[in-house]
Amino acid sequence: MNDLLTFVILGLSVGAVYALTAQGLVLIYRGSGVVNFAQGAYSMIGAYLFYSVAPDLGLPQAAAWPLALGVPALLGAATHLLLMKHLRRASSLVRLVATLGVFALLVGIGYQLWGHGQDLVVSPLPDTVHNLFGTGAGIGQDRFWIIGIAFVLTLGLVALFRWTSFGRTTEAVAENPVAAAALGKSPDRVATVNWMIGAVLASLAGILIAPVLFLSVEALALIVLRSLAAALVGRFYSFWRTLAAALVIGVVETLLGRYITNEGPLGPVVSDNNLLFGTFTAQSVSHSAAFLMIVVVLFVAGHNLPIRGELLDRLPVLGTGRVSVPGLLVAVAITAVVILAVPPAWAASVQVSLAAAIICLSLVVVTGLTGQISLAQMGLAGTGAWIAGKLIQTQSWPFIPALIGAVVITMAVGVLIAIPALRTRGVNLALLTFGLSVVLSQLILQNPALTGGMTGIDIGTLNVFGWAIDGFDHPRRLAFVTLGLLVAVSVAVANVRRSWTGLRLIALRSNERAAAALGLDSATIKVYAFALGAALAALGGVLLAFRQQNLVLTEFSPFASVQLVVFTVIGGIGFVIGAVGGGTFAPGGIGGQILHSFGLGTNALEIVSGAMLLIIILANPSGMAFEQVRFTVLLRDRFRPAGRQAAPPPVPAPDAAKAAPRERAQGERVFEVSGLSVRFGRVQAVNDVRLDVGHGEVLALIGPNGAGKTTVIDALTGFVRPDRGARIRLGDAALEDWSAARRARAGLVRSFQSLELFEDLTVRENLLVTAGTPAKVRYLTDLIRPRMPALTAAGEAAVQEFGLADDLARLPDELPHGRRRLLAIARAVAADPAVLLLDEPAAGLSEQETVELARLIRRLADNLGIAVLVIEHDMSFVRTCADRVAVLNFGTLIADGEPEEILRDPAVVAAYLGSDAQAERERA
């Protein structure tokens, strides 16, 4: 027991250091809304300034403190003012990648200045050892100081935000920066101060933990991983919860590292034949604890669909996926000539870049096409390489069957990663996948029991059908094999981009809520994307690792996953060709070889790539491929003969067997709701609402702002879960337990007040998203033979009714506001709904546009027999198109009947028009 208490205290001290870095993360997030992956780099810089630079300059310890804390503070301020300030309106992916670029740049500088070694340093705190419990293990006095510092600083931060004007200003800026700026509070000044304080806390953590971890660039930079887990538990808001989580992580890691052995103070915890702990070392299990916490917390706290009000990110621009066969042949020929012409060492570098490009291509699929931010791709690549190596080493499989087996098994791992991704997205998904990458690294890729340690996995001499292709003796042959596979998978991904499958991937990327509202199964789409991404990562990982006859998998570290995102964004994460550009920056690749020819070391590549990323992020987040494509288009247009225009993309021919719109009996009660109640915490947003609407009928739901009208639509369409007892019937079908997508496929379709169009798709493609559900086999056949669906009969009717024929090739952001509104409704009509729910469709329209829209909705009901439930504030609109009016006030239905009767009801006037009438009388 005494030994247990000793290690609990030691774990608390480690957790206290994690807490300091985590509190800095919380500060920066509260001040600027950025999750700062560069926080560990500040820790590393501060520690080296204190323990290395200051002594070299002959500074006393009293002068080392301001140097070691001041420089990171300036770096924090510079990060915000020079970079993040200009990315305030950028997507979460771009801001996340920007901090990864800062991380890569600072770590590269650290390696360049201080190398890859580990140095033992002495703590600046009193370090007298105390044997408190009479055991052999003592506790240094500095450990108690560290715990005390963490508690005192946490208390100070809580006081700062609760009782000072700076804390209140930070809260105001975080909640509404525009309003705060209007009151004279500078969001940039507040964010800068928070970045500086956060960087100081990170530097202090690095100084205090260096005597425990050694003075090491990598070890210090990666303490941010545990700190991210702690900040996540605290939801990047609560200082006390963040402290508690960090302390738990420290204690759990320390105890697991101490007691997961064959013989410990608590007796034989495991035996030699225990497969789990006999294979997974104490260190690998203990180091995985924090990241398993990330996975659990994010999965439990996540949502199956984004909630209303979540930021709708605009990700980098997408390529078209069209393949220029002459251009492809020229590129392959040039690459082949280079492989044959350069020395073997250069040919090996080309092969590394080509293999890395395949792994980058997995990010193009997962993040570029589908919008799912993954930091696990290098972990999956390493897993594929490990599986193939083991199949060859232990089962004597030939290379090709081993490669196929590795791809298939890694696809299964990718599916497992996709499961928690179903409930997370954005930065949270990045944290989750990063945690899974660390788990894969600690349990498998850095586990000597499974990888053979520094000796590696002996795979012998590779050959394909008797043709030796091992990278050591035949680097050119392996380069040609890699080139062929890269071309094949690149064409396959380009095919997906141009297919029905790609249409669904991009719809999910653009707007997951809108995709679900139109019947797209986000779970299937995400699982497909992660499975395909895992297959590509495994293929590239095998080709990357198998250039040596003994596989050493250290290059597949979590930091390498971070670098992979950096490289791919530089190349252009929305373009297939961007993966090739990203591969050139891979360690050991052609980019490093070029720098080496100029006398620069391997660390220079990390510095160059980090700096290039920051420049590209500020100039054009879509990457080098976007600029390359734009330049090519400009050249083509300049030299095209006068009067000759580029051919438009082919339009799918109408389907002769096109399904007719749903048959509807006019006036039949198709949609009935009763007992609908929704509660958010203690707030009763909707209370026992009863509604019904028939085919060809328009029901207007009106009420003052905040009455709960949009919440009613959210509950009816599956975006909000109603209380028990709600009854929702579409015909004979009970919808209460159905998902949003399943309700949409059954005919219950909605629009959104905020439109939520698929901004990355053309008008035609927005309408094609609703063209039914493809057979599951299409997810495979589209890799080889891409096909795009034709507009359904309902889609063609929507084009005619809404006058969109001349806009089909345009992107939504090229349309004026009024036509964007029409497109949002037309897209819902193209889904051939039985019931159409419209949320304030006339918002922002002119008087004439509002009248035309009201007549159009009337025609939809009369001509197509659609049952329409519309939320609207414009009473002239309601009088023009509605058969009945229902009135909601404070979540309760207070009236339902004919429009003129309801609009003259005194209760309705008092609830809905009373405040406006009173204001008008006062003005008169």
PDB file of N, CA and C in Angstrom, residues 751-786:
ATOM      1  N   SER A 751     -36.458  21.928 -45.732  1.00  0.00           N
ATOM      2  CA  SER A 751     -35.446  22.926 -46.054  1.00  0.00           C
ATOM      3  C   SER A 751     -34.996  23.559 -44.749  1.00  0.00           C
ATOM      4  N   PHE A 752     -33.971  24.433 -44.830  1.00  0.00           N
ATOM      5  CA  PHE A 752     -33.415  25.058 -43.633  1.00  0.00           C
ATOM      6  C   PHE A 752     -33.516  26.571 -43.755  1.00  0.00           C
ATOM      7  N   GLN A 753     -33.719  27.205 -42.612  1.00  0.00           N
ATOM      8  CA  GLN A 753     -33.771  28.667 -42.592  1.00  0.00           C
ATOM      9  C   GLN A 753     -32.469  29.265 -43.102  1.00  0.00           C
ATOM     10  N   SER A 754     -31.345  28.604 -42.788  1.00  0.00           N
ATOM     11  CA  SER A 754     -30.029  29.082 -43.214  1.00  0.00           C
ATOM     12  C   SER A 754     -29.606  28.484 -44.560  1.00  0.00           C
ATOM     13  N   LEU A 755     -30.541  27.871 -45.295  1.00  0.00           N
ATOM     14  CA  LEU A 755     -30.345  27.284 -46.627  1.00  0.00           C
ATOM     15  C   LEU A 755     -29.532  25.996 -46.577  1.00  0.00           C
ATOM     16  N   GLU A 756     -28.280  26.050 -46.098  1.00  0.00           N
ATOM     17  CA  GLU A 756     -27.426  24.865 -45.976  1.00  0.00           C
ATOM     18  C   GLU A 756     -27.334  24.107 -47.301  1.00  0.00           C
ATOM     19  N   LEU A 757     -26.956  24.836 -48.335  1.00  0.00           N
ATOM     20  CA  LEU A 757     -26.731  24.234 -49.650  1.00  0.00           C
ATOM     21  C   LEU A 757     -25.390  23.516 -49.673  1.00  0.00           C
ATOM     22  N   PHE A 758     -25.211  22.681 -50.681  1.00  0.00           N
ATOM     23  CA  PHE A 758     -23.923  22.022 -50.890  1.00  0.00           C
ATOM     24  C   PHE A 758     -23.072  22.967 -51.737  1.00  0.00           C
ATOM     25  N   GLU A 759     -22.283  23.788 -51.071  1.00  0.00           N
ATOM     26  CA  GLU A 759     -21.572  24.857 -51.767  1.00  0.00           C
ATOM     27  C   GLU A 759     -20.487  24.338 -52.697  1.00  0.00           C
ATOM     28  N   ASP A 760     -20.024  23.108 -52.518  1.00  0.00           N
ATOM     29  CA  ASP A 760     -18.975  22.548 -53.374  1.00  0.00           C
ATOM     30  C   ASP A 760     -19.537  21.875 -54.623  1.00  0.00           C
ATOM     31  N   LEU A 761     -20.874  21.799 -54.741  1.00  0.00           N
ATOM     32  CA  LEU A 761     -21.513  21.150 -55.879  1.00  0.00           C
ATOM     33  C   LEU A 761     -22.266  22.184 -56.704  1.00  0.00           C
ATOM     34  N   THR A 762     -22.380  21.934 -58.005  1.00  0.00           N
ATOM     35  CA  THR A 762     -23.144  22.821 -58.871  1.00  0.00           C
ATOM     36  C   THR A 762     -24.633  22.705 -58.544  1.00  0.00           C
ATOM     37  N   VAL A 763     -25.421  23.573 -59.165  1.00  0.00           N
ATOM     38  CA  VAL A 763     -26.874  23.523 -58.974  1.00  0.00           C
ATOM     39  C   VAL A 763     -27.409  22.157 -59.397  1.00  0.00           C
ATOM     40  N   ARG A 764     -26.970  21.669 -60.574  1.00  0.00           N
ATOM     41  CA  ARG A 764     -27.414  20.349 -61.028  1.00  0.00           C
ATOM     42  C   ARG A 764     -27.034  19.274 -60.015  1.00  0.00           C
ATOM     43  N   GLU A 765     -25.810  19.313 -59.532  1.00  0.00           N
ATOM     44  CA  GLU A 765     -25.354  18.287 -58.592  1.00  0.00           C
ATOM     45  C   GLU A 765     -26.101  18.379 -57.266  1.00  0.00           C
ATOM     46  N   ASN A 766     -26.466  19.598 -56.837  1.00  0.00           N
ATOM     47  CA  ASN A 766     -27.308  19.730 -55.648  1.00  0.00           C
ATOM     48  C   ASN A 766     -28.621  18.982 -55.818  1.00  0.00           C
ATOM     49  N   LEU A 767     -29.177  19.046 -57.037  1.00  0.00           N
ATOM     50  CA  LEU A 767     -30.436  18.346 -57.301  1.00  0.00           C
ATOM     51  C   LEU A 767     -30.218  16.845 -57.475  1.00  0.00           C
ATOM     52  N   LEU A 768     -29.060  16.466 -58.031  1.00  0.00           N
ATOM     53  CA  LEU A 768     -28.780  15.042 -58.256  1.00  0.00           C
ATOM     54  C   LEU A 768     -28.556  14.280 -56.958  1.00  0.00           C
ATOM     55  N   VAL A 769     -28.163  14.985 -55.892  1.00  0.00           N
ATOM     56  CA  VAL A 769     -27.948  14.311 -54.611  1.00  0.00           C
ATOM     57  C   VAL A 769     -29.200  13.556 -54.194  1.00  0.00           C
ATOM     58  N   THR A 770     -30.363  14.044 -54.599  1.00  0.00           N
ATOM     59  CA  THR A 770     -31.629  13.426 -54.179  1.00  0.00           C
ATOM     60  C   THR A 770     -32.062  12.290 -55.098  1.00  0.00           C
ATOM     61  N   ALA A 771     -31.234  11.921 -56.070  1.00  0.00           N
ATOM     62  CA  ALA A 771     -31.651  10.959 -57.105  1.00  0.00           C
ATOM     63  C   ALA A 771     -31.603   9.523 -56.605  1.00  0.00           C
ATOM     64  N   GLY A 772     -32.227   9.264 -55.484  1.00  0.00           N
ATOM     65  CA  GLY A 772     -32.330   7.898 -54.987  1.00  0.00           C
ATOM     66  C   GLY A 772     -31.083   7.416 -54.285  1.00  0.00           C
ATOM     67  N   THR A 773     -31.136   6.171 -53.831  1.00  0.00           N
ATOM     68  CA  THR A 773     -30.025   5.542 -53.126  1.00  0.00           C
ATOM     69  C   THR A 773     -29.381   4.500 -54.028  1.00  0.00           C
ATOM     70  N   PRO A 774     -28.093   4.643 -54.360  1.00  0.00           N
ATOM     71  CA  PRO A 774     -27.460   3.675 -55.266  1.00  0.00           C
ATOM     72  C   PRO A 774     -27.282   2.317 -54.597  1.00  0.00           C
ATOM     73  N   ALA A 775     -27.207   1.288 -55.411  1.00  0.00           N
ATOM     74  CA  ALA A 775     -26.908  -0.038 -54.876  1.00  0.00           C
ATOM     75  C   ALA A 775     -25.521  -0.020 -54.247  1.00  0.00           C
ATOM     76  N   LYS A 776     -25.355  -0.822 -53.197  1.00  0.00           N
ATOM     77  CA  LYS A 776     -24.078  -0.824 -52.475  1.00  0.00           C
ATOM     78  C   LYS A 776     -22.907  -1.178 -53.383  1.00  0.00           C
ATOM     79  N   VAL A 777     -23.167  -1.967 -54.441  1.00  0.00           N
ATOM     80  CA  VAL A 777     -22.079  -2.359 -55.334  1.00  0.00           C
ATOM     81  C   VAL A 777     -21.509  -1.156 -56.077  1.00  0.00           C
ATOM     82  N   ARG A 778     -22.283  -0.061 -56.170  1.00  0.00           N
ATOM     83  CA  ARG A 778     -21.792   1.124 -56.859  1.00  0.00           C
ATOM     84  C   ARG A 778     -20.572   1.715 -56.162  1.00  0.00           C
ATOM     85  N   TYR A 779     -20.463   1.518 -54.839  1.00  0.00           N
ATOM     86  CA  TYR A 779     -19.305   2.022 -54.124  1.00  0.00           C
ATOM     87  C   TYR A 779     -18.018   1.365 -54.627  1.00  0.00           C
ATOM     88  N   LEU A 780     -18.120   0.169 -55.181  1.00  0.00           N
ATOM     89  CA  LEU A 780     -16.955  -0.514 -55.750  1.00  0.00           C
ATOM     90  C   LEU A 780     -16.812  -0.246 -57.244  1.00  0.00           C
ATOM     91  N   THR A 781     -17.917  -0.336 -57.981  1.00  0.00           N
ATOM     92  CA  THR A 781     -17.824  -0.174 -59.431  1.00  0.00           C
ATOM     93  C   THR A 781     -17.444   1.250 -59.819  1.00  0.00           C
ATOM     94  N   ASP A 782     -17.787   2.244 -58.986  1.00  0.00           N
ATOM     95  CA  ASP A 782     -17.427   3.619 -59.314  1.00  0.00           C
ATOM     96  C   ASP A 782     -15.919   3.844 -59.272  1.00  0.00           C
ATOM     97  N   LEU A 783     -15.173   2.960 -58.611  1.00  0.00           N
ATOM     98  CA  LEU A 783     -13.718   3.054 -58.628  1.00  0.00           C
ATOM     99  C   LEU A 783     -13.161   2.774 -60.018  1.00  0.00           C
ATOM    100  N   ILE A 784     -13.883   1.980 -60.791  1.00  0.00           N
ATOM    101  CA  ILE A 784     -13.399   1.552 -62.107  1.00  0.00           C
ATOM    102  C   ILE A 784     -14.191   2.209 -63.233  1.00  0.00           C
ATOM    103  N   ARG A 785     -15.511   2.226 -63.080  1.00  0.00           N
ATOM    104  CA  ARG A 785     -16.381   2.771 -64.136  1.00  0.00           C
ATOM    105  C   ARG A 785     -17.333   3.781 -63.507  1.00  0.00           C
ATOM    106  N   PRO A 786     -16.908   5.025 -63.412  1.00  0.00           N
ATOM    107  CA  PRO A 786     -17.745   6.020 -62.718  1.00  0.00           C
ATOM    108  C   PRO A 786     -18.994   6.365 -63.517  1.00  0.00           C
TER     109      PRO A 786
END
